[in-house]
Short mmCIF file of C-alpha atoms in Angstrom, two decimals:
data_model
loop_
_atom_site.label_atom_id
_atom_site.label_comp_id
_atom_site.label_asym_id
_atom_site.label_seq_id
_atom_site.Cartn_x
_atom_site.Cartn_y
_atom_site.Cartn_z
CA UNK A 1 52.25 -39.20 10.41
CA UNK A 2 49.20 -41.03 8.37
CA UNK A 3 47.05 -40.05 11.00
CA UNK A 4 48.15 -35.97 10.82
CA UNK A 5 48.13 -36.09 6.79
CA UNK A 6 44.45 -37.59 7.00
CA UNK A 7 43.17 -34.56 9.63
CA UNK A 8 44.93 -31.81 7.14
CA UNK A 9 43.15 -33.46 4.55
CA UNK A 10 40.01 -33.13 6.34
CA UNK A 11 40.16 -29.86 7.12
CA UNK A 12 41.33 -28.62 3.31
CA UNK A 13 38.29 -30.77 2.29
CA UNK A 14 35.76 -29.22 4.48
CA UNK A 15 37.46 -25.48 3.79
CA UNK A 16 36.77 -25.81 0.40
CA UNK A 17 33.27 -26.59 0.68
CA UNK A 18 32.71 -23.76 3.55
CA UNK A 19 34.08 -21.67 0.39
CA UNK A 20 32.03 -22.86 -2.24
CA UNK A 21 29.09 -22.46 0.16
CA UNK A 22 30.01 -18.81 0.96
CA UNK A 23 30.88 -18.20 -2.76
CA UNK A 24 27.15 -19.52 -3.26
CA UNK A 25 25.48 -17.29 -0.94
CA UNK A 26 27.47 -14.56 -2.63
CA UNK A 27 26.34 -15.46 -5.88
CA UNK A 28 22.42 -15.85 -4.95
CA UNK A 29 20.63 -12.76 -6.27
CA UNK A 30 19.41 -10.67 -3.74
CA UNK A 31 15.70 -9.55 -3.74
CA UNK A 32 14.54 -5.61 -5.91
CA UNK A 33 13.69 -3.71 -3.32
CA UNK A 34 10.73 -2.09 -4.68
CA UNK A 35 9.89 2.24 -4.27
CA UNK A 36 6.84 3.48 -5.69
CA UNK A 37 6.82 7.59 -5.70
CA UNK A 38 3.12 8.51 -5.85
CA UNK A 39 2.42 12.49 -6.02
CA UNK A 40 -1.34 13.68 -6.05
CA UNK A 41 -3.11 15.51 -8.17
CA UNK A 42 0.53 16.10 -10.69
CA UNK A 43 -0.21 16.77 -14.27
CA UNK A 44 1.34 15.22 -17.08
CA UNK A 45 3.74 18.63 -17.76
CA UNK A 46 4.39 19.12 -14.58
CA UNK A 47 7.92 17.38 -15.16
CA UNK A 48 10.89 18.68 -16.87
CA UNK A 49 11.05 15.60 -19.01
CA UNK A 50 7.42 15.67 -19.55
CA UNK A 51 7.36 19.02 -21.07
CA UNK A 52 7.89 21.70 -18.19
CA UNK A 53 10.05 24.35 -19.00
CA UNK A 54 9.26 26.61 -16.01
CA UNK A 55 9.74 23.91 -13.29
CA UNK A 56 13.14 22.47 -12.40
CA UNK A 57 13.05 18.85 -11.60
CA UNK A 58 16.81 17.61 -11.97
CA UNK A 59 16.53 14.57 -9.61
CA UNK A 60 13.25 13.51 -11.87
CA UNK A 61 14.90 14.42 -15.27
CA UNK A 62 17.56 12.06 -13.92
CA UNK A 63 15.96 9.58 -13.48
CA UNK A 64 14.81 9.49 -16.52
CA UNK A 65 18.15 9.59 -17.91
CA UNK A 66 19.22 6.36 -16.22
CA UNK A 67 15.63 4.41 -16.46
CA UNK A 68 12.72 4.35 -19.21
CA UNK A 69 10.29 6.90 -19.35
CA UNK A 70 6.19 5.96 -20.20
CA UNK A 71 4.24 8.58 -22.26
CA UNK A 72 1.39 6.53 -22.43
CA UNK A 73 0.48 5.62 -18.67
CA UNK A 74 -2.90 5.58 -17.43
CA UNK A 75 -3.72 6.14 -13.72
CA UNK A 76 -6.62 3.74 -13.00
CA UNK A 77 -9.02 6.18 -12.30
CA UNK A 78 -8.86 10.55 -12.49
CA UNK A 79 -9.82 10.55 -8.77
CA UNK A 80 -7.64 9.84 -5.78
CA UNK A 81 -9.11 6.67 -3.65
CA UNK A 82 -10.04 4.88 -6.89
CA UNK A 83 -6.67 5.37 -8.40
CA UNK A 84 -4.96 4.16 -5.62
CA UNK A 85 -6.69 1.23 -4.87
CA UNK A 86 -5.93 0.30 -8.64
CA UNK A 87 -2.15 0.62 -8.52
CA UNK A 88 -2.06 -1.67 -4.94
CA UNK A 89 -4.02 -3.94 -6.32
CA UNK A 90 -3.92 -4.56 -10.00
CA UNK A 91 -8.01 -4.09 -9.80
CA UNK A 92 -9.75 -1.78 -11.83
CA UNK A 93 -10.97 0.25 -8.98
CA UNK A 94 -14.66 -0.54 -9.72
CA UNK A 95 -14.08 -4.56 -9.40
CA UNK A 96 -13.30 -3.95 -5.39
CA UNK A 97 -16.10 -1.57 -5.16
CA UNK A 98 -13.76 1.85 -4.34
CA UNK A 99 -15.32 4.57 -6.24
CA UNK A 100 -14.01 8.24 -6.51
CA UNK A 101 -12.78 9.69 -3.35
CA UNK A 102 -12.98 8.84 0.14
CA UNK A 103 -14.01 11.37 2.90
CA UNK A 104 -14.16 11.62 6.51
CA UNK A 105 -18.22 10.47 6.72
CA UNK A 106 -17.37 7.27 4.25
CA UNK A 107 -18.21 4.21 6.68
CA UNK A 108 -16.38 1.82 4.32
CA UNK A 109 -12.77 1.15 2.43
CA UNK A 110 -10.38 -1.54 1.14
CA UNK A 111 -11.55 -5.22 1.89
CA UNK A 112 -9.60 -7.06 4.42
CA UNK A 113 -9.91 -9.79 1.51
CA UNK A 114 -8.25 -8.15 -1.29
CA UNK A 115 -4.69 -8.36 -1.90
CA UNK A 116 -2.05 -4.72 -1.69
CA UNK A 117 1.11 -4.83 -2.90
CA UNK A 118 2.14 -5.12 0.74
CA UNK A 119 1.04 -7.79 1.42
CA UNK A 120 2.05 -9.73 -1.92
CA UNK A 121 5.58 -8.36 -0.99
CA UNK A 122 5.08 -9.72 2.98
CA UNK A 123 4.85 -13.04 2.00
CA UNK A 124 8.43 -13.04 0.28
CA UNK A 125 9.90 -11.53 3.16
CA UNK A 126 9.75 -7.64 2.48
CA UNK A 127 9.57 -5.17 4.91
CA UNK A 128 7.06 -2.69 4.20
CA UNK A 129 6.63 1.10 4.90
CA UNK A 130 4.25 3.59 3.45
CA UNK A 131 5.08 7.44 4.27
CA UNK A 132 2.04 10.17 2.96
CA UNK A 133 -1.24 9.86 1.93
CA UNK A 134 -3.49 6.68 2.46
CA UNK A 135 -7.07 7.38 1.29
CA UNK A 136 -8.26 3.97 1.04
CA UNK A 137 -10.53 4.02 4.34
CA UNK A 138 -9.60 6.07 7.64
CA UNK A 139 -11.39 3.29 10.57
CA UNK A 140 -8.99 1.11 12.21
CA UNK A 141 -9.40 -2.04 10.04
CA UNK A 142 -8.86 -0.49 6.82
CA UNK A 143 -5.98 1.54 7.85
CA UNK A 144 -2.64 0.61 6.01
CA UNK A 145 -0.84 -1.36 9.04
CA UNK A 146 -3.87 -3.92 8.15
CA UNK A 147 -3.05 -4.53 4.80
CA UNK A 148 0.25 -5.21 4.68
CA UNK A 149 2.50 -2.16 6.07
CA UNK A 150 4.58 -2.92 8.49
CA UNK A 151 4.86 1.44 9.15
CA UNK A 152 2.94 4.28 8.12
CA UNK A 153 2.82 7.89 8.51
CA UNK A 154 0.56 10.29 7.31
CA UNK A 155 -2.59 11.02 6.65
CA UNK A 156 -5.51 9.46 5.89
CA UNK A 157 -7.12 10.86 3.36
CA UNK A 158 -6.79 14.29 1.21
CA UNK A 159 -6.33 17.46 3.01
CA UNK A 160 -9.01 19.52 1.80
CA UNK A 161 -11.85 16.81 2.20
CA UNK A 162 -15.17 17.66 2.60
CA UNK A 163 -17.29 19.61 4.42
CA UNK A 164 -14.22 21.06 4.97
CA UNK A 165 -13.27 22.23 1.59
CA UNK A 166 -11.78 25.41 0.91
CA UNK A 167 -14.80 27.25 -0.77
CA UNK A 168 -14.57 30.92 1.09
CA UNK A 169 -11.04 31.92 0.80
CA UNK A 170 -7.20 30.56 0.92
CA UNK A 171 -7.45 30.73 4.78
CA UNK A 172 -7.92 27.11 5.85
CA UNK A 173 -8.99 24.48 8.89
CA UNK A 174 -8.65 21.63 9.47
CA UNK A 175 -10.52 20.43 12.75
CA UNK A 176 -10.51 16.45 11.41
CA UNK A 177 -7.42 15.85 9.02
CA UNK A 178 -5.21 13.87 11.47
CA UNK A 179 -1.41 12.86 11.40
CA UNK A 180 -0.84 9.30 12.19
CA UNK A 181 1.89 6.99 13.44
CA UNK A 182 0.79 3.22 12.54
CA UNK A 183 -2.19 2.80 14.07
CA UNK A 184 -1.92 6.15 16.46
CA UNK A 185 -3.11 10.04 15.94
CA UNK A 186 -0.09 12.13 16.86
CA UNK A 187 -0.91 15.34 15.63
CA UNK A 188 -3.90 17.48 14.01
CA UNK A 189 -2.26 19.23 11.06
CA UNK A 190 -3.40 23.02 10.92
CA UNK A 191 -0.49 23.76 8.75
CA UNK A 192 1.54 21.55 6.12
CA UNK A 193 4.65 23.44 4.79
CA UNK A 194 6.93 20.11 6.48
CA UNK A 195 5.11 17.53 5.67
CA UNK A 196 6.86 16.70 2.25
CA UNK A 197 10.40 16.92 4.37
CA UNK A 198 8.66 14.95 7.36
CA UNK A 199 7.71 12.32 4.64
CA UNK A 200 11.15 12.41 2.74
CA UNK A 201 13.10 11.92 6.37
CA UNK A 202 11.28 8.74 6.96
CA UNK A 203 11.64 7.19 3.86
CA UNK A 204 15.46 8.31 3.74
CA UNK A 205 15.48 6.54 7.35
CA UNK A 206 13.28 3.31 6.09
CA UNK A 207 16.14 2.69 3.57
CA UNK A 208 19.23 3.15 6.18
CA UNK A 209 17.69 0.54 8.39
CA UNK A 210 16.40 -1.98 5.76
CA UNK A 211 19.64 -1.60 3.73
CA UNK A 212 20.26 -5.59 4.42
CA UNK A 213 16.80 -7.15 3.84
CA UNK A 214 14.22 -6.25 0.59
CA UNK A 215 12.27 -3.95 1.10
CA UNK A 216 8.90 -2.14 -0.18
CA UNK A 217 9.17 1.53 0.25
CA UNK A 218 5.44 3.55 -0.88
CA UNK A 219 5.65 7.14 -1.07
CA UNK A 220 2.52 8.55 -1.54
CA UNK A 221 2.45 12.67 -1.44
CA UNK A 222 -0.44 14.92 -0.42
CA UNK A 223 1.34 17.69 -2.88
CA UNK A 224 0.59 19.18 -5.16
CA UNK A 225 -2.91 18.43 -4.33
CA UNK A 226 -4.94 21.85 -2.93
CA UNK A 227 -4.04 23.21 -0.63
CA UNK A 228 -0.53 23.79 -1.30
CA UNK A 229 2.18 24.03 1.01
CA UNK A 230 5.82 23.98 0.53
CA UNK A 231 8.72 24.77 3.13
CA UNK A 232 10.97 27.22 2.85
CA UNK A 233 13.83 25.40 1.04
CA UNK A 234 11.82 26.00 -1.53
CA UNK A 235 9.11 29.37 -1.80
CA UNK A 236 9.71 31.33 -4.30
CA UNK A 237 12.28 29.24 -5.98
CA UNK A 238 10.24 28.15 -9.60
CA UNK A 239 9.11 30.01 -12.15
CA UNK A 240 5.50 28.56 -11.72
CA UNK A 241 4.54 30.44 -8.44
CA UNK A 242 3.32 28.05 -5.57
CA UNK A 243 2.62 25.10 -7.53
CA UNK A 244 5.96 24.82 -8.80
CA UNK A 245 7.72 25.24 -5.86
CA UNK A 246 5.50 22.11 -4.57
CA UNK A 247 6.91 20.38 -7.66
CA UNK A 248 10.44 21.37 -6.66
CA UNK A 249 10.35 20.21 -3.37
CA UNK A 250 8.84 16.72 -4.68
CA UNK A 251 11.74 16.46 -7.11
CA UNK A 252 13.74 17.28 -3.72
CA UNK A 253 12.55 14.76 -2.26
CA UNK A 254 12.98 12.09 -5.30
CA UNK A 255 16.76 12.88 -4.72
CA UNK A 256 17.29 12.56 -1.44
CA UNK A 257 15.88 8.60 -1.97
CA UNK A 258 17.91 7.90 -4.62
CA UNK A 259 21.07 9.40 -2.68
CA UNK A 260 19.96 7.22 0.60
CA UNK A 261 19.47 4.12 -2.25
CA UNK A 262 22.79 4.78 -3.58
CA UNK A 263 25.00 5.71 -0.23
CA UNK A 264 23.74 1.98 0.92
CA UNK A 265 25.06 0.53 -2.01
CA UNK A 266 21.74 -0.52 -3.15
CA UNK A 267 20.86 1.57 -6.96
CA UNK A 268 21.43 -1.18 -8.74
CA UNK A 269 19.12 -3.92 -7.64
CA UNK A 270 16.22 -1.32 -6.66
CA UNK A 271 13.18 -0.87 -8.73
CA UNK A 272 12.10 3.19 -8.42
CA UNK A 273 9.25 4.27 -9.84
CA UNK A 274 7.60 7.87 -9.86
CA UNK A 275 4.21 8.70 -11.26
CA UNK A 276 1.20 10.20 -9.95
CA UNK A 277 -2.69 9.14 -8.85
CA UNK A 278 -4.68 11.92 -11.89
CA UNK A 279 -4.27 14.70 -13.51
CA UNK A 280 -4.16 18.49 -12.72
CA UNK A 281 -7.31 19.84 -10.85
CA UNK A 282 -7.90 22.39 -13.45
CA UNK A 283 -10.65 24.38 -11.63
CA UNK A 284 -7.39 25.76 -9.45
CA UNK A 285 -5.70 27.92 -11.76
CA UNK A 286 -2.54 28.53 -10.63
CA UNK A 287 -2.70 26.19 -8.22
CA UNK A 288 -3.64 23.29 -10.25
CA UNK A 289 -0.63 21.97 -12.75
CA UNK A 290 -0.79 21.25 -16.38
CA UNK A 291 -2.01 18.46 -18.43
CA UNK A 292 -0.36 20.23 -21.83
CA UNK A 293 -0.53 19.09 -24.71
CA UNK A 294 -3.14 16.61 -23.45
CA UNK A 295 -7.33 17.45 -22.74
CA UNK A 296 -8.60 18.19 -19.71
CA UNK A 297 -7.96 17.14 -16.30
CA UNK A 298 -8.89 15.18 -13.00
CA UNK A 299 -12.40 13.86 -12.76
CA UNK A 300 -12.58 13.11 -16.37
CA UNK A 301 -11.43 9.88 -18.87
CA UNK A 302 -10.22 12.44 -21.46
CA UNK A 303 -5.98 12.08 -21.50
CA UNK A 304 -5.38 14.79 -19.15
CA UNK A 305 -7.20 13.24 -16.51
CA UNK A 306 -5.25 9.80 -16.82
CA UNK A 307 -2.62 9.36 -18.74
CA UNK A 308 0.66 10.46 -16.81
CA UNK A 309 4.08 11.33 -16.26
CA UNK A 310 5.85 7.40 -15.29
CA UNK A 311 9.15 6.85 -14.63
CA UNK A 312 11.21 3.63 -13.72
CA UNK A 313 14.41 2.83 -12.68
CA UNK A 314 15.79 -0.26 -12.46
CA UNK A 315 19.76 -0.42 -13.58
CA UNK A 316 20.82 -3.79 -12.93
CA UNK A 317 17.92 -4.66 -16.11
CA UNK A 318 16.49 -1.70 -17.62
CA UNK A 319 18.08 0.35 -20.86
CA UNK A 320 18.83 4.05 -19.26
CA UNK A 321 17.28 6.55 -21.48
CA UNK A 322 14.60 4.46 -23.39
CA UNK A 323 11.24 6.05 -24.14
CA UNK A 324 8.21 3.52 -24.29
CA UNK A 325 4.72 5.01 -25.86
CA UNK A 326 3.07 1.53 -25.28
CA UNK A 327 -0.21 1.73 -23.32
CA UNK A 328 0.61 0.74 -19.67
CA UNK A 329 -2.01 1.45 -17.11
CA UNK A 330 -1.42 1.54 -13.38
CA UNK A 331 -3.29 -2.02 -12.51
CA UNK A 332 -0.52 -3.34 -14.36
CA UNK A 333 1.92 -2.60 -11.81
CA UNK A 334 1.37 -5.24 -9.14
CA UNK A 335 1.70 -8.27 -11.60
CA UNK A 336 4.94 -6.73 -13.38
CA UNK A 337 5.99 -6.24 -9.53
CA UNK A 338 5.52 -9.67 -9.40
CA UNK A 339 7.30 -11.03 -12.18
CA UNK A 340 10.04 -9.06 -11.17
CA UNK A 341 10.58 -10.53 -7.57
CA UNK A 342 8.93 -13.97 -8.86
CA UNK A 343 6.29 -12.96 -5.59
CA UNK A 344 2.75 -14.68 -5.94
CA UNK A 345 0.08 -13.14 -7.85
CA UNK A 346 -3.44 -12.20 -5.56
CA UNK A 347 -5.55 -15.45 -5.58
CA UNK A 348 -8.92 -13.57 -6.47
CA UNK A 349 -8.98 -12.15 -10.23
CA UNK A 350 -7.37 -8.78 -11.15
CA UNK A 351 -7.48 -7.22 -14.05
CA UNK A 352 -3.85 -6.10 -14.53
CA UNK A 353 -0.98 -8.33 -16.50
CA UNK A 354 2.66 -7.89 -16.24
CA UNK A 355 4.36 -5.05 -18.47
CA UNK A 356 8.08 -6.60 -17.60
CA UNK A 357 8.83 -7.25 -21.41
CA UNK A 358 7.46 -4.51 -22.78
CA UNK A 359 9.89 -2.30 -20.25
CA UNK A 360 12.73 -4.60 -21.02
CA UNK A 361 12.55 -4.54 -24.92
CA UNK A 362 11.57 -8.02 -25.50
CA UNK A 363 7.75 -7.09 -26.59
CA UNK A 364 6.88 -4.26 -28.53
CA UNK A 365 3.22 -4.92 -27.94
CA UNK A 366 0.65 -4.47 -24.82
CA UNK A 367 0.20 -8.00 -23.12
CA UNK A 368 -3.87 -6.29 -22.58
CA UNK A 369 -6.11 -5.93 -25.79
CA UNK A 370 -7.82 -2.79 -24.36
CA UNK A 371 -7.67 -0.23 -21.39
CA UNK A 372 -11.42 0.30 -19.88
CA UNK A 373 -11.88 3.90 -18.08
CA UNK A 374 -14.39 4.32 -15.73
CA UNK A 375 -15.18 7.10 -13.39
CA UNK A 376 -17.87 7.93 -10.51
CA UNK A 377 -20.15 5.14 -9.37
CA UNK A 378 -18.93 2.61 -12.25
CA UNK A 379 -19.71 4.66 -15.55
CA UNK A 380 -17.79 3.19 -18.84
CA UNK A 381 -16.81 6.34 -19.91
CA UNK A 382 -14.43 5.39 -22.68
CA UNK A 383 -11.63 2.67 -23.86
CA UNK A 384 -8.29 2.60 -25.13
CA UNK A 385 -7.84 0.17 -27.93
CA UNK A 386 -4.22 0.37 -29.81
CA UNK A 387 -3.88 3.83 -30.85
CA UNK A 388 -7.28 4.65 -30.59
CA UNK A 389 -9.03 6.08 -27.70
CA UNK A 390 -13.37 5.60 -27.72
CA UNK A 391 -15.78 7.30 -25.84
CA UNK A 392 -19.23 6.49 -24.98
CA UNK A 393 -22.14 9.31 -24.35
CA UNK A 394 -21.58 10.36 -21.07
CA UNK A 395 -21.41 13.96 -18.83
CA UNK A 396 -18.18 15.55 -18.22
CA UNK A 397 -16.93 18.74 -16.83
CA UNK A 398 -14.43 21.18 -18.52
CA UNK A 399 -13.09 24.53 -17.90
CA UNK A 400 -12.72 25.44 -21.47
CA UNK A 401 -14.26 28.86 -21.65
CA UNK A 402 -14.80 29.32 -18.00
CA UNK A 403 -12.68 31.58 -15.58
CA UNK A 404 -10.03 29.74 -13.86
CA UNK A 405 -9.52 29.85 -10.09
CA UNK A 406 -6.55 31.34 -8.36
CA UNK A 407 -4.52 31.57 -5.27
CA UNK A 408 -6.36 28.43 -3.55
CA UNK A 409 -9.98 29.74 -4.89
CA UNK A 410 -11.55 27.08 -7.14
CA UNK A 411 -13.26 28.38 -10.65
CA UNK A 412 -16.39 26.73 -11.38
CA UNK A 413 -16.34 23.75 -14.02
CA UNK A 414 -19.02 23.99 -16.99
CA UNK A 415 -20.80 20.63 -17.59
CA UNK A 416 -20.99 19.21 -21.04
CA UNK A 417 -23.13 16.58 -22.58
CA UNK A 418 -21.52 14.05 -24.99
CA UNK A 419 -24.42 12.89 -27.51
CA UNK A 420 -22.71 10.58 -29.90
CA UNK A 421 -19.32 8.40 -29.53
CA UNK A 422 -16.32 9.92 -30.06
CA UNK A 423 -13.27 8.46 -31.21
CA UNK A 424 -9.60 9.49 -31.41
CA UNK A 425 -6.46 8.64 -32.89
CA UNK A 426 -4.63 9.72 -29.49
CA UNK A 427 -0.88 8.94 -31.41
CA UNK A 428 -1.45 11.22 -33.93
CA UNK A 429 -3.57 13.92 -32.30
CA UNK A 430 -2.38 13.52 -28.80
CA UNK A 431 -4.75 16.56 -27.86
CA UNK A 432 -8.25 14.83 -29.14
CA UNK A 433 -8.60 17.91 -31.34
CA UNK A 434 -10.38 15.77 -34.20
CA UNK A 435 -13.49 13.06 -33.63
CA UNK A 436 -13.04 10.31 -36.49
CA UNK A 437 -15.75 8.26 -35.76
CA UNK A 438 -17.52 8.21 -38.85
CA UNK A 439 -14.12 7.68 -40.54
CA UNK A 440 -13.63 4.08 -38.81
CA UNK A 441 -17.01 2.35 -38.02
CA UNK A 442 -14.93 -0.54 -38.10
CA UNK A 443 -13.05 0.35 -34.85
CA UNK A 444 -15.97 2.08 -33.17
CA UNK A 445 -17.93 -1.53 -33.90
CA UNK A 446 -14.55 -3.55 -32.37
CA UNK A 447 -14.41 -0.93 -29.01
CA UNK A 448 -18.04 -1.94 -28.95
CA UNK A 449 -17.52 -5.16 -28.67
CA UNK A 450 -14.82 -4.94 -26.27
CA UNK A 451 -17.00 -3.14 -24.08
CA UNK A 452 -19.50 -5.17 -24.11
CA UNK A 453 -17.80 -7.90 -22.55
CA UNK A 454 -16.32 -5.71 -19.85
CA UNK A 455 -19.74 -4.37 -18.98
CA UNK A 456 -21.06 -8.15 -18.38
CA UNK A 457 -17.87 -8.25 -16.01
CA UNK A 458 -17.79 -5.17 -14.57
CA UNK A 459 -21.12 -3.35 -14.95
CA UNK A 460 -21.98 0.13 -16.43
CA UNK A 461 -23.88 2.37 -14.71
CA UNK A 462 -24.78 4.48 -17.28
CA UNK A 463 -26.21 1.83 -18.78
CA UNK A 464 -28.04 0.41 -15.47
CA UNK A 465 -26.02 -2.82 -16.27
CA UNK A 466 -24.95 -4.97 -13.24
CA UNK A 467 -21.52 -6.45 -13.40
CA UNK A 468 -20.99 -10.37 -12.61
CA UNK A 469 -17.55 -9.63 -11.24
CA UNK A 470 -17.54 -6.96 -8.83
CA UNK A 471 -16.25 -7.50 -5.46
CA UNK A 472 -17.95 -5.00 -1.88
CA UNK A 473 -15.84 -3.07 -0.22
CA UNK A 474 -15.08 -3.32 2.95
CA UNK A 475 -17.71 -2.04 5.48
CA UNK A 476 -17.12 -1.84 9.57
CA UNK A 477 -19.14 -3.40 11.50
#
């Protein structure tokens, strides 16, 4: 009888341990999964929450509703290779030597030795996917499956890229914008109008078969960059001709994530982000979007050509509903990434720093002293310090005053010259309507100084000024 008490002792021992085990294992915290919703060419009111009154974006709006919305984000760069290789890095563009935009004859791209996202995320155990637009380098050893992505498809770099660039008339070809599957061409795209739904099935599959391990979902869009295509769930539907039906289907597309996010049970420990690589390609007309109320557009460091629409959700620890108007810029999204899955930062310098406690409420204040915009091959253009935005002499282009394109046809841009700095309260006068240098020398001399020790950094080629910190791209062999 001892002996029997003594086994069901045992086993009640060993039961309760199994439990507290299990109860453990239940308790542990699974990993964020992490999707980052990256449109092209998107300007800053080109979102109902942003100001758009004549496109409906419900699933975006949403969003927004149940995460906290930025109206002071800065893509890294107002061109599409740079400002990609910014937010998958934390780099300013110009430290890893990726300068404006890509194209088919471009014998170089990311270096093998810099550090994406990806393949931060990798090394914690994420599976990784990336469904769209690449653009960082279209030879095999800069494609994405080599830095990090476990699955891509898409393309490789922007649709309309030259000497293939839509100069004569809406009618377009082609001959060398490829589809790929990892590592394989599967298709030469002549004509678009599915790829947005071809991108959004993926992703909505991605989800359904990582639903029990983290994951890192990237969504990059070709839309609404030119030339436009949308299917026909969505022509004609928007009050903003083409461009907003492109917007529509995007915001589509947003919701069809966030249902596949939410039918697997997994909303609540899943960052989401949505923002977009520049602002509006003005020359375009009515196929270009809207910076409103903010100056300008792509290709320039003016706000309409950086600053734009961010969103991120994130219930199990963000406030729904709160709007931020703290300076965030797009290299500081791989070290808040970071913090938030406690992943390792890159071992070589970056220039980004974690935004986590400014989105969470616990800092009311930038963790970076200044934002540093540079365009082209390393030019300083100008530098966002506080509320005040600087800019150095420099060459832009504007349509102010010109005639806009239309229907796919590109207007042509006027070129200005920029004489004297210019300086901007860009909290109060959101639209750079009035230069107040002479009122503050003593934040022109401060921006100065700032810049000064980026330059020795980073270089200035405006200046002819070599940086000590810059980093090659990579080249093949």
């Amino acid at each position: 009888m001892r002996i029997v008490l003594s086994a069901i002792l045992l086993i009640i021992i060993y039961a309760c341990k199994q439990g507290e085990k299990e109860k453990q294992v239940e308790q542990k915290p699974a990993q964020p999964n992490i999707v980052l919703i990256f449109t092209d060419d998107q300007g800053y009111n080109d979102v109902g929450v942003f100001g758009a009154n004549d496109i409906a974006t419900p699933n975006l709006d949403q969003m927004a509703a149940d995460g906290v919305k930025l109206t002071s984000y800065y893509s890294a760069q107002a061109v599409c290779s740079a400002s990609r290789a910014g937010i998958l890095t934390g780099c300013y563009p110009n430290r890893i030597g990726i300068h404006n935009a890509l194209g088919p004859d471009n014998t170089h791209g990311i270096n093998t030795s810099e550090t994406t996202m990806a393949e931060m995320l990798k090394e914690k155990g994420y599976k990784t996917a990336i469904y769209g637009k690449w653009h960082l380098g279209h030879h095999k050893k800069f494609l994405p499956t080599r830095h990090g992505f476990d699955e891509w498809f898409g393309i490789p770099y922007s649709n309309d890229m030259w000497p293939f660039h839509p100069q004569q008339g809406p009618i377009f070809n082609f001959p060398n914008l490829h589809l790929y599957e990892n590592e394989t061409i599967i298709d030469t795209l002549l004509e678009q109008s599915q790829l947005t739904t071809q991108i959004t099935e993926r992703s909505v599959d991605f989800i359904h078969r990582n639903k029990d391990n983290p994951f890192f979902l990237y969504v990059p869009h070709p839309q609404p960059h030119v030339p436009l295509f949308v299917s026909d769930k969505f022509k004609g539907k928007s009050n903003r001709g083409l461009y907003g039906d492109v917007i529509m289907e995007i915001d589509w597309s947003v919701g069809q994530i966030v249902n596949a996010l939410e039918e697997n049970g997994l909303t609540q420990n899943t960052v989401i982000i949505f923002t977009s690589d520049n602002g509006p390609w003005l020359s375009y007309g009515n196929h270009g979007g809207s910076a409103f109320p903010l100056r300008e557009g792509k290709g320039t460091a003016w706000e309409g050509g950086q600053r734009e629409p961010f969103i991120m959700k994130y219930p199990e620890k963000l406030e729904a509903g709160k709007i931020l108007d703290i300076p965030v810029m797009a290299i500081d999204i791989l070290p808040t990434i970071a913090e938030i899955t406690n992943a390792e930062l890159p071992i070589k310098t970056i220039d980004g720093k974690s935004v986590w406690k400014v989105l969470t409420g616990e800092s009311v204040k930038s963790p970076q002293e200044a934002y540093f915009f540079y365009y082209r091959v390393n030019e300083l253009f100008g530098v966002r310090y506080g509320k005040w935005k600087l800019y150095f002499p420099h060459r832009y282009r504007t349509m102010d005053g010109q005639e806009l394109g239309k229907d796919g046809l590109p207007g042509n841009y006027r070129m200005v010259d920029m004489e004297e700095i210019e300086l901007y309260d860009v909290v109060n006068d959101v639209s750079e309507t009035e230069n107040v240098a002479e009122k503050h020398p003593d934040i022109v001399h401060k921006i100065k100084i700032l810049a000064n020790n980026m330059r020795s950094k980073l270089g200035d080629s405006l200046l002819e000024l070599e940086g000590s910190e810059t980093r090659p791209a990579g080249t093949i062999d």
